Coordinates of C-alpha atoms in Angstrom, one line a residue:
X245 CA 153.2 125.3 68.2
X246 CA 149.9 124.0 69.1
X247 CA 148.1 125.0 72.6
X248 CA 146.8 122.0 74.5
X249 CA 144.5 122.3 77.4
X250 CA 144.6 119.6 80.1
X251 CA 142.9 119.7 83.5
X252 CA 142.3 123.5 83.4
X253 CA 145.7 124.8 82.2
X254 CA 146.9 126.0 78.8
X255 CA 150.6 124.8 78.0
X256 CA 152.6 124.8 74.8
X257 CA 153.3 121.4 73.3
X258 CA 156.9 122.1 72.1
X259 CA 157.4 118.6 70.9
X260 CA 155.1 116.7 68.7
X261 CA 154.0 113.1 69.5
X262 CA 155.9 110.9 67.2
X263 CA 155.0 107.2 66.7
X264 CA 157.6 104.4 66.0
X265 CA 155.2 102.4 63.8
X266 CA 158.1 101.6 61.4
X267 CA 160.2 99.8 64.2
X268 CA 157.6 98.8 66.8
X269 CA 153.9 98.0 66.7
X270 CA 151.7 100.2 69.1
X271 CA 150.6 96.8 70.8
X272 CA 154.0 95.5 71.3
X273 CA 155.2 95.1 74.9
X274 CA 158.6 96.7 74.1
X275 CA 159.4 99.3 76.7
X276 CA 156.6 101.5 78.3
X277 CA 153.7 103.2 76.4
X278 CA 155.7 106.4 76.5
X279 CA 158.6 104.9 74.7
X280 CA 156.7 103.3 72.2
X281 CA 155.1 106.8 71.3
X282 CA 158.3 108.5 71.0
X283 CA 158.4 110.3 74.4
X284 CA 162.3 110.7 75.1
X285 CA 163.9 111.9 78.3
X286 CA 163.4 115.5 77.2
X287 CA 159.7 115.1 78.2
X288 CA 159.9 114.9 82.0
X289 CA 157.2 112.8 83.8
X290 CA 156.1 114.1 87.1
X291 CA 155.4 112.2 90.2
X292 CA 151.8 111.5 89.2
X293 CA 152.7 110.1 85.8
X294 CA 151.9 113.0 83.5
X295 CA 154.2 113.4 80.6
X296 CA 155.4 116.8 79.1
X297 CA 154.3 119.3 81.6
X298 CA 150.5 118.6 81.5
X299 CA 150.6 118.6 85.5
X300 CA 153.8 120.5 85.9
X301 CA 152.2 123.4 87.7
X302 CA 150.2 121.2 90.0
X303 CA 153.3 119.6 91.3
X304 CA 154.9 122.8 92.2
X305 CA 151.5 124.0 94.0
X306 CA 151.3 120.7 95.8
X307 CA 152.1 120.3 99.5
X308 CA 155.0 118.2 100.2
X309 CA 154.8 116.0 103.1
X310 CA 158.0 115.1 105.1
X311 CA 159.1 111.7 104.8
X312 CA 158.8 110.9 108.5
X313 CA 155.2 112.3 108.6
X314 CA 154.4 110.2 105.5
X315 CA 155.8 106.8 107.2
X316 CA 153.8 107.7 110.4
X317 CA 150.7 108.1 108.5
X318 CA 151.3 105.0 106.6
X319 CA 151.6 103.0 109.8
X320 CA 148.3 104.5 110.9
X321 CA 146.5 103.6 107.8
X322 CA 147.8 100.1 107.9
X323 CA 146.4 99.7 111.4
X324 CA 143.0 100.9 110.3
X325 CA 142.7 98.7 107.2
X326 CA 143.5 95.8 109.3
X327 CA 140.7 96.6 111.6
X328 CA 138.4 98.5 109.3
X329 CA 135.0 97.6 110.7
X330 CA 136.0 98.6 114.3
X331 CA 137.4 102.1 113.1
X332 CA 134.2 102.7 110.9
X333 CA 131.8 101.8 113.7
X334 CA 133.5 103.4 116.8
X335 CA 136.0 106.0 115.4
X336 CA 134.8 107.2 112.3
X337 CA 135.6 110.7 113.1
X338 CA 139.3 109.9 113.2
X339 CA 139.0 108.3 109.9
X340 CA 137.6 111.3 108.4
X341 CA 140.2 113.6 109.8
X342 CA 142.9 111.4 108.3
X343 CA 141.1 111.5 105.0
X344 CA 141.3 115.2 105.1
X345 CA 144.8 115.3 105.9
X346 CA 145.5 113.2 102.8
X347 CA 145.7 109.3 102.4
X348 CA 149.4 108.1 101.8
X349 CA 150.0 107.6 98.0
X350 CA 151.3 104.1 98.8
X351 CA 147.9 103.1 100.3
X352 CA 145.5 105.3 98.4
X353 CA 144.3 102.6 95.9
X354 CA 143.6 100.1 98.8
X355 CA 142.1 102.8 101.0
X356 CA 139.8 104.1 98.1
X357 CA 138.5 100.4 97.7
X358 CA 137.7 100.2 101.4
X359 CA 136.2 103.6 101.6
X360 CA 133.8 103.0 98.7
X361 CA 132.7 99.6 99.7
X362 CA 134.2 97.9 96.6
X363 CA 136.1 95.5 98.8
X364 CA 133.0 94.1 100.3
X365 CA 131.3 94.1 96.8
X366 CA 134.2 92.3 95.2
X367 CA 134.5 89.6 98.0
X368 CA 130.6 89.0 97.8
X369 CA 130.8 88.8 94.0
X370 CA 133.7 86.5 93.5
X371 CA 134.5 85.6 89.9
X372 CA 131.8 88.1 88.6
X373 CA 134.3 90.6 86.9
X374 CA 136.1 87.5 85.1
X375 CA 132.6 86.3 83.9
X376 CA 131.8 89.7 82.6
X377 CA 135.3 90.2 81.0
X378 CA 134.9 87.0 79.2
X379 CA 131.7 87.8 77.6
X380 CA 131.2 90.0 74.3
X381 CA 129.8 93.4 74.9
X382 CA 126.9 95.2 73.2
X383 CA 128.4 96.3 69.7
X384 CA 126.6 99.5 70.4
X385 CA 128.5 100.3 73.6
X386 CA 131.7 98.7 72.5
X387 CA 132.0 101.1 69.5
X388 CA 131.4 104.0 71.6
X389 CA 133.8 102.9 74.3
X390 CA 136.6 102.3 71.7
X391 CA 136.3 105.9 70.3
X392 CA 136.6 107.5 73.7
X393 CA 139.6 105.6 75.0
X394 CA 142.4 107.8 73.5
X395 CA 140.5 110.9 75.0
X396 CA 141.1 109.9 78.5
X397 CA 144.2 111.7 80.1
X398 CA 146.3 111.3 76.7
X399 CA 149.3 112.8 78.4
X400 CA 149.5 110.2 81.2
X401 CA 152.1 107.5 80.6
X402 CA 149.4 105.0 81.4
X403 CA 147.1 106.0 78.6
X404 CA 149.4 107.6 76.2
X405 CA 149.7 104.6 73.9
X406 CA 146.8 103.4 71.7
X407 CA 146.3 99.9 72.4
X408 CA 148.4 100.0 75.5
X409 CA 147.9 98.2 78.7
X410 CA 146.1 101.3 80.3
X411 CA 143.6 101.6 77.5
X412 CA 143.1 97.9 77.3
X413 CA 142.1 97.8 80.9
X414 CA 140.0 100.8 80.6
X415 CA 138.0 99.1 77.9
X416 CA 137.6 96.0 79.9
X417 CA 136.2 98.0 82.9
X418 CA 133.7 100.0 80.8
X419 CA 132.6 97.1 78.8
X420 CA 132.1 95.0 82.0
X421 CA 129.9 97.7 83.5
X422 CA 127.8 97.9 80.4
X423 CA 127.1 94.1 81.0
X424 CA 126.6 94.7 84.8
X425 CA 124.1 97.5 84.4
X426 CA 122.5 97.0 80.7
X427 CA 119.8 99.2 81.7
X428 CA 122.1 102.2 82.3
X429 CA 124.6 101.4 79.5
X430 CA 127.6 103.6 79.0
X431 CA 128.1 107.3 79.5
X432 CA 131.2 109.4 78.4
X433 CA 131.8 110.8 81.9
X434 CA 132.3 107.2 83.3
X435 CA 135.5 106.9 81.4
X436 CA 137.6 109.5 83.4
X437 CA 136.2 108.1 86.6
X438 CA 137.5 104.6 85.6
X439 CA 140.7 106.0 84.5
X440 CA 141.5 107.6 87.7
X441 CA 140.7 104.4 89.7
X442 CA 143.0 102.5 87.2
X443 CA 145.8 104.7 88.1
X444 CA 145.6 103.4 91.5
X445 CA 144.3 100.0 91.5
X446 CA 144.0 96.6 89.3
X447 CA 141.2 96.5 86.8
X448 CA 138.9 94.3 88.9
X449 CA 139.1 96.7 91.8
X450 CA 138.5 99.7 89.6
X451 CA 135.5 98.1 88.3
X452 CA 134.0 97.5 91.7
X453 CA 135.0 101.1 92.8
X454 CA 133.1 102.4 89.6
X455 CA 130.1 100.3 90.4
X456 CA 130.0 101.9 94.0
X457 CA 130.4 105.3 92.6
X458 CA 127.7 105.0 90.0
X459 CA 125.4 103.3 92.5
X460 CA 126.0 104.7 96.1
X461 CA 127.7 108.2 95.7
X462 CA 126.2 109.6 92.4
X463 CA 123.2 107.4 91.6
X464 CA 121.3 108.3 88.4
X465 CA 124.2 110.5 87.1
X466 CA 124.8 108.5 84.1
X467 CA 121.4 107.3 83.2
X468 CA 119.4 108.4 80.0
X469 CA 118.0 112.0 80.3
X470 CA 120.5 113.0 83.0
X471 CA 117.8 113.9 85.3
X472 CA 119.8 113.3 88.5
X473 CA 122.6 115.7 87.6
X474 CA 120.1 118.5 86.6
X475 CA 118.4 118.0 90.1
X476 CA 121.8 118.3 91.9
X477 CA 122.4 121.6 89.6
X478 CA 119.3 123.2 91.2
X479 CA 120.5 122.0 94.7
X480 CA 123.9 123.8 94.1
X481 CA 122.2 127.0 92.9
X482 CA 120.0 126.9 96.1
X483 CA 123.1 126.5 98.2
X484 CA 125.0 129.2 96.4
X485 CA 122.0 131.6 97.1
X486 CA 123.0 131.0 100.9
X487 CA 126.6 130.9 100.7
X488 CA 127.4 133.8 98.1
X489 CA 124.5 135.9 97.3
X490 CA 126.3 138.3 94.7
X491 CA 127.3 135.1 92.7
X492 CA 123.7 133.8 92.7
X493 CA 122.3 137.1 91.7
X494 CA 124.8 137.6 88.8
X495 CA 124.1 134.1 87.4
X496 CA 120.3 134.7 87.7
X497 CA 120.5 138.1 86.1
X498 CA 122.3 136.5 83.0
X499 CA 120.0 133.4 83.0
X500 CA 123.0 131.1 83.4
X501 CA 121.7 127.7 84.4
X502 CA 123.9 125.3 86.6
X503 CA 123.8 122.6 84.0
X504 CA 125.9 124.8 81.6
X505 CA 129.1 124.9 83.9
X506 CA 128.7 122.2 86.6
X507 CA 128.0 119.3 84.5
X508 CA 131.6 118.2 83.9
X509 CA 132.6 119.3 87.6
X510 CA 130.2 116.7 89.1
X511 CA 130.1 114.0 86.6
X512 CA 133.8 113.6 86.2
X513 CA 134.5 114.4 90.0
X514 CA 136.5 117.5 89.1
X515 CA 139.2 115.0 87.6
X516 CA 139.1 117.3 84.5
X517 CA 139.1 120.6 86.3
X518 CA 141.7 120.8 89.3
X519 CA 145.4 120.1 89.5
X520 CA 146.2 116.5 90.0
X521 CA 147.4 116.9 93.6
X522 CA 144.0 118.7 94.3
X523 CA 142.1 116.0 92.6
X524 CA 143.5 113.4 94.8
X525 CA 142.6 115.3 98.1
X526 CA 139.1 115.9 96.9
X527 CA 138.7 112.4 96.2
X528 CA 140.0 111.3 99.4
X529 CA 137.3 113.3 101.1
X530 CA 134.6 112.6 98.6
X531 CA 134.9 108.7 99.2
X532 CA 134.8 109.3 102.9
X533 CA 132.1 111.8 103.1
X534 CA 130.0 111.5 100.1
X535 CA 128.6 113.9 97.4
X536 CA 128.6 117.0 100.0
X537 CA 132.3 117.4 99.3
X538 CA 131.4 117.8 95.5
X539 CA 128.9 120.6 96.5
X540 CA 131.7 122.2 98.8
X541 CA 134.3 122.3 96.1
X542 CA 131.7 123.7 93.5
X543 CA 130.6 126.3 95.9
X544 CA 134.2 127.4 96.7
X545 CA 135.0 127.8 92.9
X546 CA 132.0 130.0 92.3
X547 CA 132.5 132.0 95.5
X548 CA 136.2 132.6 94.3
X549 CA 135.4 133.5 90.7
X550 CA 132.3 135.5 91.2
X551 CA 132.2 136.5 94.9
X552 CA 133.4 140.2 94.5
X553 CA 132.2 143.4 92.7
X554 CA 135.6 143.7 90.9
X555 CA 135.3 140.1 89.4
X556 CA 131.8 140.7 88.3
X557 CA 132.6 143.8 86.5
X558 CA 135.1 141.9 84.3
X559 CA 132.2 139.7 83.0
X560 CA 129.3 141.9 82.2
X561 CA 127.6 139.2 80.0
X562 CA 126.8 135.4 79.7
X563 CA 129.7 134.9 77.4
X564 CA 132.1 136.4 79.6
X565 CA 130.8 134.7 82.8
X566 CA 131.0 131.4 81.0
X567 CA 134.5 132.0 79.8
X568 CA 135.6 132.9 83.2
X569 CA 134.3 129.7 84.8
X570 CA 135.8 127.6 81.9
X571 CA 139.3 129.1 82.7
X572 CA 139.6 129.2 86.5
X573 CA 142.5 130.9 88.1
X574 CA 145.3 128.6 89.2
X575 CA 145.6 130.3 92.7
X576 CA 142.2 129.3 93.5
X577 CA 142.8 125.5 92.5
X578 CA 146.1 125.1 94.6
X579 CA 145.9 122.1 97.0
X580 CA 146.4 124.1 100.2
X581 CA 144.0 126.9 99.5
X582 CA 141.3 124.8 98.0
X583 CA 141.3 122.1 100.7
X584 CA 141.3 124.7 103.5
X585 CA 138.3 126.6 102.0
X586 CA 136.4 123.2 101.6
X587 CA 136.7 122.3 105.1
X588 CA 135.8 125.7 106.2
X589 CA 132.4 125.6 104.2
X590 CA 129.5 125.0 106.5
X591 CA 127.6 122.5 104.2
X592 CA 126.6 119.2 105.7
X593 CA 124.9 116.2 104.3
X594 CA 121.6 117.2 106.1
X595 CA 121.8 120.4 104.1
X596 CA 122.1 118.6 100.9
X597 CA 119.2 116.3 101.7
X598 CA 116.9 118.9 102.7
X599 CA 117.5 120.8 99.6
X600 CA 117.2 117.5 97.6
X601 CA 113.8 117.0 98.9
X602 CA 112.6 120.4 98.1
X603 CA 113.9 120.5 94.7
X604 CA 112.4 117.1 93.9
X605 CA 109.0 118.7 94.9
X606 CA 109.5 121.5 92.5
X607 CA 110.7 119.0 89.8
X608 CA 107.7 117.1 90.0
X609 CA 105.4 120.2 89.7
X610 CA 107.2 121.4 86.6
X611 CA 108.5 118.4 84.9
X612 CA 106.4 115.4 86.5
X613 CA 107.9 112.1 87.9
X614 CA 111.5 111.1 87.2
X615 CA 111.8 108.6 84.3
X616 CA 114.7 107.0 86.0
X617 CA 114.2 106.0 89.6
X618 CA 117.6 105.7 90.9
X619 CA 118.5 104.2 94.3
X620 CA 118.9 106.3 97.3
X621 CA 122.2 108.2 97.6
X622 CA 124.7 107.2 100.3
X623 CA 126.6 109.9 102.1
X624 CA 129.9 108.5 102.5
X625 CA 131.7 105.3 103.9
X626 CA 129.6 105.1 107.2
X627 CA 126.3 105.0 105.4
X628 CA 127.5 102.4 102.8
X629 CA 128.9 100.1 105.7
X630 CA 125.6 100.3 107.5
X631 CA 123.4 99.8 104.5
X632 CA 125.5 96.7 103.2
X633 CA 125.7 93.6 105.5
X634 CA 129.2 92.3 105.6
X635 CA 131.5 89.8 107.4
X636 CA 134.8 90.3 108.8
X637 CA 136.1 88.0 106.2
X638 CA 135.0 90.4 103.5
X639 CA 137.3 93.0 104.9
X640 CA 140.2 90.6 105.4
X641 CA 143.2 91.8 103.3
X642 CA 144.6 89.2 100.8
X643 CA 148.0 90.3 99.7
X644 CA 149.1 89.4 96.2
X645 CA 152.6 88.3 97.1
X646 CA 152.7 85.6 99.6
X647 CA 155.9 84.3 101.0
X648 CA 155.9 80.9 102.6
X649 CA 158.7 80.0 105.2
X650 CA 159.5 76.3 106.1
X651 CA 158.4 75.5 109.7
X652 CA 160.0 72.5 111.4
X653 CA 157.2 70.0 112.1
X654 CA 158.6 69.1 115.7
X655 CA 158.8 72.6 116.7
X656 CA 155.9 74.5 118.5
X657 CA 154.3 77.8 117.4
X658 CA 156.3 81.0 118.1
X659 CA 153.5 82.5 120.3
X660 CA 151.2 80.5 122.6
X661 CA 148.0 82.0 123.8
X662 CA 147.4 82.2 127.5
X663 CA 143.9 82.7 128.6
X664 CA 144.9 84.2 131.9
X665 CA 144.5 88.1 131.9
X666 CA 144.0 87.8 127.9
X667 CA 147.8 88.2 127.4
X668 CA 150.0 86.7 124.7
X669 CA 153.2 85.1 125.9
X670 CA 156.1 84.0 124.0
X671 CA 156.5 80.1 124.2
X672 CA 159.9 79.0 125.3
X673 CA 162.0 77.6 122.4
X674 CA 162.6 73.8 122.6
X675 CA 165.9 72.7 123.6
X676 CA 167.5 70.4 121.1
X677 CA 170.1 67.8 122.4
X678 CA 173.1 68.4 120.1
X679 CA 176.2 66.4 120.8
X680 CA 179.4 68.2 121.4
X681 CA 181.9 67.1 118.7
X682 CA 184.8 68.0 121.0
X683 CA 183.5 66.3 124.1
X684 CA 186.1 64.8 126.6
X685 CA 185.7 60.9 127.7
X686 CA 184.4 62.0 130.9
X687 CA 181.5 64.1 129.4
X688 CA 178.0 62.2 129.6
X689 CA 176.9 61.6 126.1
X690 CA 173.3 62.1 124.7
X691 CA 170.9 59.2 125.3
X692 CA 170.0 59.2 121.6
X693 CA 173.7 58.7 120.5
X694 CA 174.7 56.2 123.1
X695 CA 173.5 53.1 121.5
X696 CA 174.7 54.1 118.3
X697 CA 178.3 54.9 119.7
X698 CA 178.3 51.4 121.5
X699 CA 177.4 49.7 118.2
X700 CA 180.0 51.5 116.1
X701 CA 182.6 50.9 118.7
X702 CA 182.1 47.1 119.0
X703 CA 181.9 46.9 115.1
X704 CA 185.4 48.6 114.9
X705 CA 186.8 46.4 117.6
X706 CA 185.7 43.2 115.9
X707 CA 186.8 44.1 112.3
X708 CA 190.3 45.6 113.0
X709 CA 192.5 46.5 116.0
X710 CA 192.4 50.1 117.1
X711 CA 194.2 52.7 115.0
X712 CA 196.5 53.7 118.1
X713 CA 197.7 50.0 118.2
X714 CA 198.4 50.1 114.4
X715 CA 200.4 53.3 114.8
X716 CA 202.3 51.8 117.8
X717 CA 203.3 48.7 115.6
X718 CA 204.6 51.0 112.9
X719 CA 206.6 53.5 115.0
X720 CA 207.8 51.5 117.9
X721 CA 211.6 50.3 117.7
X722 CA 212.6 46.7 118.3
X723 CA 212.9 45.5 121.8
X724 CA 216.3 45.3 123.4
X725 CA 217.4 42.3 125.6
X726 CA 218.0 44.7 128.6
X727 CA 214.2 45.6 128.6
X728 CA 212.0 43.7 131.0
X729 CA 209.1 41.8 129.4
X730 CA 206.0 43.9 129.3
X731 CA 203.6 40.9 129.2
X732 CA 203.3 37.2 128.6
X733 CA 202.1 35.8 125.5
X734 CA 199.9 32.7 126.1
X735 CA 199.8 29.7 123.6
X736 CA 197.5 30.1 120.6
X737 CA 193.8 29.4 121.4
X738 CA 190.6 30.3 119.7
X739 CA 189.5 33.8 119.8
X740 CA 187.1 34.7 122.8
X741 CA 184.4 37.3 122.6
X742 CA 185.5 40.6 123.8
X743 CA 185.3 41.3 127.4
X744 CA 185.0 45.0 128.3
X745 CA 185.7 46.3 131.7
X746 CA 184.8 49.6 133.0
X747 CA 188.0 51.9 132.9
X748 CA 189.0 54.3 135.4
X749 CA 188.9 57.9 134.6
X750 CA 192.1 59.5 133.5
X751 CA 193.3 62.6 135.3
X752 CA 195.1 65.4 133.6
X753 CA 197.5 65.8 136.7
X754 CA 200.5 63.6 136.8
X755 CA 200.3 60.9 139.4
X756 CA 202.8 60.9 142.4
X757 CA 206.2 59.0 141.9
X758 CA 206.1 55.5 143.1
X759 CA 209.1 54.1 145.2
X760 CA 209.0 50.7 143.7
X761 CA 210.9 50.2 140.6
X762 CA 207.9 48.2 139.3
X763 CA 204.9 50.5 139.2
X764 CA 201.6 49.1 139.7
X765 CA 199.1 49.2 136.8
X766 CA 197.0 52.2 137.0
X767 CA 194.4 51.0 134.6
X768 CA 194.1 47.3 134.9
X769 CA 191.8 46.7 131.8
X770 CA 191.7 43.9 129.5
X771 CA 192.1 44.5 125.9
X772 CA 189.9 42.4 123.6
X773 CA 191.5 39.9 121.2
X774 CA 191.7 40.8 117.4
X775 CA 188.8 39.2 115.4
X776 CA 191.0 37.7 113.0
X777 CA 192.6 34.4 114.4
X778 CA 195.1 34.3 111.6
X779 CA 196.9 37.4 112.8
X780 CA 199.3 37.0 115.7
X781 CA 200.4 40.2 117.4
X782 CA 203.8 40.1 119.3
X783 CA 203.9 42.2 122.2
X784 CA 206.3 45.1 121.9
X785 CA 207.5 47.6 124.7
X786 CA 208.6 51.0 124.3
X787 CA 212.3 52.1 125.5
X788 CA 212.0 53.6 128.9
X789 CA 213.1 57.1 129.4
X790 CA 216.0 57.1 131.8
X791 CA 215.4 60.8 132.5
X792 CA 211.8 60.3 133.5
X793 CA 211.5 58.5 136.8
X794 CA 207.9 58.4 137.1
X795 CA 206.7 58.3 133.4
X796 CA 204.4 61.3 134.2
X797 CA 205.4 63.8 131.5
X798 CA 203.8 61.6 128.9
X799 CA 200.3 61.6 130.6
X800 CA 200.2 65.5 130.9
X801 CA 197.6 66.2 128.2
X802 CA 196.5 63.0 126.6
X803 CA 194.5 63.3 123.3
X804 CA 190.8 62.3 123.7
X805 CA 189.9 58.9 122.5
X806 CA 186.8 56.6 122.6
X807 CA 185.5 55.0 125.7
X808 CA 186.1 51.5 124.5
X809 CA 189.8 52.1 123.9
X810 CA 191.3 53.6 127.1
X811 CA 194.9 55.0 127.3
X812 CA 197.4 53.3 129.6
X813 CA 200.6 54.5 130.8
X814 CA 203.6 53.5 128.8
X815 CA 205.0 51.0 131.4
X816 CA 201.6 49.6 132.5
X817 CA 201.6 45.6 132.2
X818 CA 198.5 44.0 130.7
X819 CA 197.0 40.6 131.4
X820 CA 198.4 37.6 129.8
X821 CA 195.5 36.5 127.8
X822 CA 195.2 39.8 125.9
X823 CA 197.1 41.3 123.1
X824 CA 199.4 44.2 123.2
X825 CA 197.7 47.2 124.8
X826 CA 197.9 50.5 123.4
X827 CA 200.3 52.9 125.3
X828 CA 200.3 56.5 125.8
X829 CA 202.5 57.8 122.8
X830 CA 204.9 60.5 123.1
X831 CA 204.3 63.9 121.6
X832 CA 205.5 63.0 118.0
X833 CA 203.4 59.8 117.9
X834 CA 200.3 61.8 119.2
X835 CA 200.5 64.2 116.4
X836 CA 200.9 61.4 114.0
X837 CA 197.7 59.6 115.3
X838 CA 195.5 62.7 115.4
X839 CA 193.7 61.6 112.1
X840 CA 192.3 58.3 113.1
X841 CA 188.7 57.3 112.6
X842 CA 188.1 56.6 116.3
X843 CA 189.8 59.8 117.6
X844 CA 187.6 62.9 118.5
X845 CA 188.9 66.2 117.3

């Protein structure tokens, strides 16, 4: 059993880290990094990605947000991100309040990039990271970076594998920063900052987030000499004298300099000190309001650990006091308690700046001028947005997954803007003229299909007789001598062009009975000749049903046909110069002729 300390808590590592070098190479893409290093299902991974209980107590002490509240907050943050410049300039207090409540985990990486100003920086320096990533770094810094990679959150599933994708991206970000700021180079405290950013965003976004933290939030922290962190240590000590005098006197009595206990707190932004749920909440407020949040967190920890006489009696000397500050009590690190105390502490950015000016004067009297002149510190998002000019295009969100839907070229846009009253009205959908496949002969036809229908009908008539006529020839019995002639066949003559006369509309109601034994033709329409002169069609007639006196039962519900071939009653005579006309078939014949080409279903 070996004891490991990760993020301020001791835990027993009950399972050694096994490597599968005999089966898989460490840089192989087989499975996840934890699988390659032998972490099986017995080592549980918490919701933050830590394996083997390194953050187990943090998940128990974290505040669980109901799912409905979380979805409501996500909708609010999406609206803010879509109109970021307006929210920062006009409703920044609301943005600060939502950061204090906690950014939704699904939008935390994107929100951090907007809060830090990394989004604008990335858009204004397009292709810069790719250029730096393709370059060879300084061998001096590259060697130091490679030695520090495996030390950054070794129990997180992203960085657990040597040579895994997490460590590769971390190396790319840190090497690119040394090329971006060669005068500053690399500091070991930058690695955990970059690792936290990589847990929430891609490598390029993490690089610009690191640039903003090093240049705007904590300028001079990672330069040679660490003069800026020493100066902030004096500021923390002066603020402690005002907030908690007993703790200040105890530290002064034992001559414990702030640089001895606050260096890791501030340079790593408490990422190695607090439980992970508390780290995320502190970062949400830190990127919104600036370094004053760091001072508040440090003051709360000192006040809780050294703020009472009973606690001061437990650490009578310098060694005991330093051990107490290294092993902070978990109850003071819980998310709910810590965030509440941080928000209640009355320390503003103006207080920090006032103490900074006073301590800078003292520094110059005792140490002289600063060897590294860092740029002025920006206190939060609003100051960064005001100092750096940007356009609305720089803040526009660019999704990584784009789905293109086919849009018809002849249709208008879904919404049409109307200038009147500055409203947006939905445009009416265009009406498409779609023909009815089951239309009756009396229904009007679309104009676009009228010409095509007439051409098709004339071609069908010129090439072959109507299918209904062919069906009549196949199914009609022979004529008996007692039947009267239905038509007179003229002598053979050359074929004449078809003459089409408008036909009368058929009614679905049966006509009244005729008193005359010879009914008048209801549809005197000439039927065009066949286009083939070699074919002579003899007229045939159907046997008259003796039980039906008016022949109306067969006209009860005729099947729909084309307009060029109208239906006639069964005993209707035709003109002498035409071929036999198609008659209204009986029910059996109607069923057999349904599948013809010229019949609409």
